[in-house]
Amino acid sequence: MISLARYLEVDHFAEGESPDPPFICYLLPGSDNFSADGWVYFRISEVRIELYTDRKDPGAEALVETVLDDVGIFYNKSEVWNLH
C-alpha cells in the first residue's frame, strides 16, 4: 500500500473546506480497461494526485515522486498555479 500519509496530511473534507497546506487529494476520473472475450482482461485506472501548497514546494513534489517511484508506479507530471 502506498502511504503518503506518513509525509503529508491526507484527510477527507467537505467541498469548500480543506486542511492547511501542504496536502494531497486523489481523484479517480476514469479508466481505460483492456478487454478480451467480453471481459475486463487488464484494468487500467486513471488516478490523479493533486498536491496543494501555499507556494511552490519542490521538496513536497519530490516526496510524492519518490513514493510513486519506490512502488513502481508510472506517472506524468503537470503543474497548475492558481493565483488568488
C-alpha positions as a LaTeX table, in Angstrom:
\begin{tabular}{lrrr}
\hline
Residue & $x$ (\AA) & $y$ (\AA) & $z$ (\AA) \\
\hline
Met1 & 0.00 & 0.00 & 0.00 \\
Ile2 & 1.24 & 3.49 & $-0.82$ \\
Ser3 & 1.30 & 5.72 & 2.22 \\
Leu4 & 1.80 & 9.38 & 1.55 \\
Ala5 & 0.00 & 9.95 & 4.84 \\
Arg6 & 3.33 & 9.41 & 6.61 \\
Tyr7 & 4.63 & 12.54 & 4.91 \\
Leu8 & 1.68 & 14.77 & 4.04 \\
Glu9 & $-1.72$ & 15.31 & 5.60 \\
Val10 & $-4.32$ & 13.06 & 3.99 \\
Asp11 & $-7.90$ & 13.58 & 5.07 \\
His12 & $-11.47$ & 13.64 & 3.89 \\
Phe13 & $-13.13$ & 17.02 & 3.90 \\
Ala14 & $-16.31$ & 18.62 & 2.64 \\
Glu15 & $-16.33$ & 20.68 & $-0.53$ \\
Gly16 & $-15.18$ & 24.21 & 0.24 \\
Glu17 & $-13.23$ & 23.08 & 3.30 \\
Ser18 & $-9.66$ & 21.82 & 3.37 \\
Pro19 & $-6.79$ & 21.28 & 5.78 \\
Asp20 & $-3.88$ & 23.70 & 5.85 \\
Pro21 & $-1.36$ & 23.06 & 3.04 \\
Pro22 & 0.55 & 21.05 & 2.16 \\
Phe23 & $-1.97$ & 18.30 & 1.50 \\
Ile24 & $-2.91$ & 15.96 & $-1.33$ \\
Cys25 & $-6.15$ & 14.93 & $-2.97$ \\
Tyr26 & $-6.54$ & 11.94 & $-5.21$ \\
Leu27 & $-9.18$ & 11.57 & $-7.87$ \\
Leu28 & $-10.27$ & 8.60 & $-9.96$ \\
Pro29 & $-11.56$ & 10.35 & $-13.10$ \\
Gly30 & $-11.72$ & 7.33 & $-15.38$ \\
Ser31 & $-10.35$ & 4.07 & $-16.68$ \\
Asp32 & $-9.14$ & 2.61 & $-19.94$ \\
Asn33 & $-9.51$ & $-1.11$ & $-19.29$ \\
Phe34 & $-8.34$ & $-3.71$ & $-21.81$ \\
Ser35 & $-10.93$ & $-6.30$ & $-22.75$ \\
Ala36 & $-10.66$ & $-9.83$ & $-24.05$ \\
Asp37 & $-13.55$ & $-12.19$ & $-24.85$ \\
Gly38 & $-16.04$ & $-9.68$ & $-23.48$ \\
Trp39 & $-14.36$ & $-9.42$ & $-20.07$ \\
Val40 & $-12.04$ & $-6.95$ & $-18.44$ \\
Tyr41 & $-8.70$ & $-8.64$ & $-19.03$ \\
Phe42 & $-6.46$ & $-5.89$ & $-17.68$ \\
Arg43 & $-7.62$ & $-2.97$ & $-15.54$ \\
Ile44 & $-6.13$ & 0.44 & $-16.24$ \\
Ser45 & $-7.30$ & 3.15 & $-13.86$ \\
Glu46 & $-6.52$ & 6.81 & $-14.20$ \\
Val47 & $-5.56$ & 8.27 & $-10.83$ \\
Arg48 & $-4.79$ & 11.92 & $-10.30$ \\
Ile49 & $-2.82$ & 13.02 & $-7.29$ \\
Glu50 & $-3.05$ & 16.73 & $-6.63$ \\
Leu51 & $-0.55$ & 18.35 & $-4.30$ \\
Tyr52 & $-1.75$ & 21.61 & $-2.76$ \\
Thr53 & 0.79 & 24.04 & $-1.28$ \\
Asp54 & 0.83 & 27.74 & $-0.39$ \\
Arg55 & 3.82 & 28.26 & $-2.70$ \\
Lys56 & 5.92 & 26.11 & $-4.97$ \\
Asp57 & 7.42 & 23.32 & $-2.85$ \\
Pro58 & 9.99 & 21.24 & $-4.78$ \\
Gly59 & 10.62 & 19.12 & $-1.69$ \\
Ala60 & 6.98 & 18.05 & $-1.40$ \\
Glu61 & 6.84 & 17.39 & $-5.15$ \\
Ala62 & 9.97 & 15.24 & $-4.92$ \\
Leu63 & 8.47 & 13.34 & $-2.00$ \\
Val64 & 5.35 & 12.40 & $-4.00$ \\
Glu65 & 7.54 & 11.38 & $-6.95$ \\
Thr66 & 9.81 & 9.29 & $-4.70$ \\
Val67 & 6.88 & 7.40 & $-3.18$ \\
Leu68 & 5.48 & 6.63 & $-6.65$ \\
Asp69 & 8.93 & 5.62 & $-7.94$ \\
Asp70 & 9.56 & 3.37 & $-4.92$ \\
Val71 & 6.43 & 1.33 & $-5.64$ \\
Gly72 & 6.96 & 1.29 & $-9.41$ \\
Ile73 & 4.03 & 3.44 & $-10.46$ \\
Phe74 & 4.41 & 5.21 & $-13.79$ \\
Tyr75 & 3.28 & 8.83 & $-13.74$ \\
Asn76 & 3.19 & 12.04 & $-15.73$ \\
Lys77 & 3.55 & 15.41 & $-14.07$ \\
Ser78 & 1.86 & 18.72 & $-14.79$ \\
Glu79 & 1.68 & 21.98 & $-12.94$ \\
Val80 & $-1.13$ & 24.49 & $-12.47$ \\
Trp81 & $-0.90$ & 27.69 & $-10.48$ \\
Asn82 & $-3.99$ & 29.34 & $-9.07$ \\
Leu83 & $-3.04$ & 32.89 & $-8.15$ \\
His84 & $-5.58$ & 34.24 & $-5.66$ \\
\hline
\end{tabular}
